[in-house]
C-alpha positions in Angstrom: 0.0 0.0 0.0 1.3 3.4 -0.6 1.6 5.1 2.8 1.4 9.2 2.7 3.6 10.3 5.7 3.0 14.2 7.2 5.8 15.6 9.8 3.5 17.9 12.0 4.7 21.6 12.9 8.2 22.6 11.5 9.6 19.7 10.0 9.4 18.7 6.2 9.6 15.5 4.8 13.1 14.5 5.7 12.2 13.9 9.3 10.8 10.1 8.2 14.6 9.5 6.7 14.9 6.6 8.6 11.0 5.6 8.6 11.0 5.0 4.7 13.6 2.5 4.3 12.0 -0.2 6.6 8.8 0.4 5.6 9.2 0.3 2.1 11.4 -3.5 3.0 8.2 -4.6 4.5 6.5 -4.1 1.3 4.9 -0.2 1.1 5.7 2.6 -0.8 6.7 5.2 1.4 5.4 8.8 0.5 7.0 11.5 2.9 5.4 14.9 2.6 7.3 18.1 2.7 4.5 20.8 3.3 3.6 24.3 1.9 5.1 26.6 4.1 7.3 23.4 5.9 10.3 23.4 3.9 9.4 24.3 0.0 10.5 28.3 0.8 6.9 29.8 0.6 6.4 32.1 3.4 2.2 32.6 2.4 1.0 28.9 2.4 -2.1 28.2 4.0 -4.1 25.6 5.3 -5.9 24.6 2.3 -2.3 24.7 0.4 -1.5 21.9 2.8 -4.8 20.3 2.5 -4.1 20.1 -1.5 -0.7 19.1 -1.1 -2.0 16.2 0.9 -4.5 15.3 -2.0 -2.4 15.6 -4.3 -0.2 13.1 -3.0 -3.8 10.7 -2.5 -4.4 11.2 -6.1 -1.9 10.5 -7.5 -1.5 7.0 -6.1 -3.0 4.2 -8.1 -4.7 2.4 -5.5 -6.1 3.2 -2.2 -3.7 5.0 0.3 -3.1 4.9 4.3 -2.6 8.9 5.4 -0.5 9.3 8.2 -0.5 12.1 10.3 1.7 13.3 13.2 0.9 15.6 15.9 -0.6 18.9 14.5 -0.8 17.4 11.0 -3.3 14.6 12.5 -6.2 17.3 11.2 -4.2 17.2 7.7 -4.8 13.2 7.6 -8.3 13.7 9.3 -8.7 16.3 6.2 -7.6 13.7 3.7 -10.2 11.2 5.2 -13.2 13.8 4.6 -12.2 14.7 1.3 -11.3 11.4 0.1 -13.4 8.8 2.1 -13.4 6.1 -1.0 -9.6 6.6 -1.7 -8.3 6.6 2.3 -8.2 3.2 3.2 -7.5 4.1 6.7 -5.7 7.0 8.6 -2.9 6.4 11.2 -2.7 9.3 14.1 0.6 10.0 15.9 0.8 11.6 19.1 -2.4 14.0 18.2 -5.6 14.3 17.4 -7.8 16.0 14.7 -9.6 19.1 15.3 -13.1 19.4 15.1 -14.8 21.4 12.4 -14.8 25.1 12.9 -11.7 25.1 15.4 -8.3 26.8 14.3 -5.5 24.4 13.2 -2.9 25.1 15.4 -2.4 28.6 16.7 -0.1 27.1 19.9 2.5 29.4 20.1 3.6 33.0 19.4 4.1 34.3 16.2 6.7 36.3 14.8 6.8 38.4 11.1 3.5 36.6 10.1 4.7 32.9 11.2 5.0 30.9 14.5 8.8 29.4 14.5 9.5 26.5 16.8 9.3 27.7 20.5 12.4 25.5 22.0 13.0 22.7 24.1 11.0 24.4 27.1 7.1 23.7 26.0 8.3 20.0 25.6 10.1 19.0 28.6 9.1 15.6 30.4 7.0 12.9 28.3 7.1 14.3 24.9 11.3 15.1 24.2 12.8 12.6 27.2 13.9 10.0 24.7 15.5 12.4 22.8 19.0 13.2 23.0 21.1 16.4 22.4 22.2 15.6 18.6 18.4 14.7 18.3 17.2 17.5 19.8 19.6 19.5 18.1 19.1 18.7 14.5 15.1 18.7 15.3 15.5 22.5 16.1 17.7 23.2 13.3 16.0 21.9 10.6 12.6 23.3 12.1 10.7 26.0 10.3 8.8 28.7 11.1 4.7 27.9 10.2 3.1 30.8 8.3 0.2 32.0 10.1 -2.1 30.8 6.8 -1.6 27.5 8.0 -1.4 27.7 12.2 -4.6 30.2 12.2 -6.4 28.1 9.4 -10.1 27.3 10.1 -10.6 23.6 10.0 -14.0 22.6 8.2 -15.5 19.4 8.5 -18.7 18.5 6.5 -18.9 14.8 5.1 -19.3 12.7 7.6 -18.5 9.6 5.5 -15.0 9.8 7.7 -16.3 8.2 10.2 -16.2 5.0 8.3 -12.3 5.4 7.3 -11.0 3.3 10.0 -8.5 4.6 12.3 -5.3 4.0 14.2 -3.7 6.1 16.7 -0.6 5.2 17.8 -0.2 6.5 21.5 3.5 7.8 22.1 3.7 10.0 24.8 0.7 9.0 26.2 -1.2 5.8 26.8 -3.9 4.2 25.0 -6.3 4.1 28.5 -5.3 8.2 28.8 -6.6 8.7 25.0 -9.8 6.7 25.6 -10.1 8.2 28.6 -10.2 11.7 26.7 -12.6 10.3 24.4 -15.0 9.5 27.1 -14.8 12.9 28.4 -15.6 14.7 25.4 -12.5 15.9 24.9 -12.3 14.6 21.3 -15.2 14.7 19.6 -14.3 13.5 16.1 -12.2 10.1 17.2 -15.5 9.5 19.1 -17.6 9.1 16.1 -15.3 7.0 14.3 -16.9 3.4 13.4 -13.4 1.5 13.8 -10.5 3.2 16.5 -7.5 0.9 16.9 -4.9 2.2 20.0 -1.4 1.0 19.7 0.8 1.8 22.1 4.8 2.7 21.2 7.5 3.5 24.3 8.7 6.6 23.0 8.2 10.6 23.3 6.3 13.1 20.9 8.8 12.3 17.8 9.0 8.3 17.5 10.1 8.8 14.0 13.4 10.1 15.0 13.6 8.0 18.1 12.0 4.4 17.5 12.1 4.9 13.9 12.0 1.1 13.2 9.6 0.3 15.2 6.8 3.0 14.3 7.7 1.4 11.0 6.6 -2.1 11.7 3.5 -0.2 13.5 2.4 1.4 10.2 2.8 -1.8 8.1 1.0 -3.7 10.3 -1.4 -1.4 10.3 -1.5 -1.2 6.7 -2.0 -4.5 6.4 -4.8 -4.6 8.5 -8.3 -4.5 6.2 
């Protein structure tokens, strides 16, 4: 299955480097994303630029396609899903969770000459960032880029609700599958509770698997791919 693969604030597509090679040697076609406004020099990309980039890479794929998306960029693959509910086999969630419609993407931090550049180590101290090391933390902050404001203030609309049948993974990183149901009980995450199939798969890393356990998030997606 071709697997579409999109880093969530401030990274491009490089950041699944070593996520493609063992996922394409278990037998899928790896298709990392490098966003508008996330590494392709445009300082005016919005959210539906990265919405279209994400479709693009749907369409273009002869057969059905898994979206995967991390963090922030779970609304992208949550996008995908609604736009493309006969295409998207299924969606795979990493360490976030799709907004709901009407809510802004991801206007989390402070902006700065019309973009929101990645805030430091600070925010991210304790579950998400302790499996990473300096060099990891390091070349995460220097290749990240600064979000235009198009995209972190976009307005997230949701209006076919045939993606509730595209069956969903989320793959629980810096939190547990019991806390994410848990969440789900509350209320707290409205669209994951009106999905028809939610699978929770648990990985021992932080907020970034795909630099630290890049191997085994791999073996997680193809699995999960392979799942019908």
């Amino acid at each position: 299955m071709d697997i579409v693969l999109i880093a969530g604030l401030w990274l491009d597509g490089s950041v699944w480097n070593d996520v493609v090679p063992p996922l394409e040697k278990l037998g899928h076609r790896a298709v990392p994303l490098t966003l508008p406004g996330q590494g392709d020099g445009s300082a005016y990309a919005t959210l539906d630029d990265q919405v279209a980039s994400v479709l693009a890479a749907v369409d273009s794929s002869s057969g059905k396609v898994m979206v995967v998306g991390h963090s922030a960029a779970c609304t992208l693959a949550w996008l995908a899903a609604e736009a493309r509910p006969d295409r998207v086999a299924k969606v795979a969630l990493i360490g976030g969770f799709p907004s709901a419609d009407g809510e802004t993407y991801a206007d989390f931090f402070e902006s700065k000459d019309g973009a929101m550049p990645f805030p430091g180590w600070e925010p991210f101290d304790g579950p998400d960032s302790v499996d990473l090391d300096e060099e990891a933390r390091r070349g995460i902050a220097a290749a990240a880029v600064p979000v235009p404001e198009g995209v972190t203030k976009g307005v997230v609309r949701l209006v076919d609700e045939r993606r509730f049948d595209v069956p969903v993974v989320l793959i629980c990183p810096e939190f547990t599958p019991a806390e994410a149901q848990e969440w789900i009980g509350a209320g707290q995450l409205p669209e994951l509770a009106r999905v028809k199939r939610l699978e929770f798969v648990d990985i021992d890393s932080g907020h970034w698997p795909m630099v630290s356990r890049p191997i085994e998030l791999a073996q997680l997606l193809a699995a999960a791919a392979a799942e019908k």
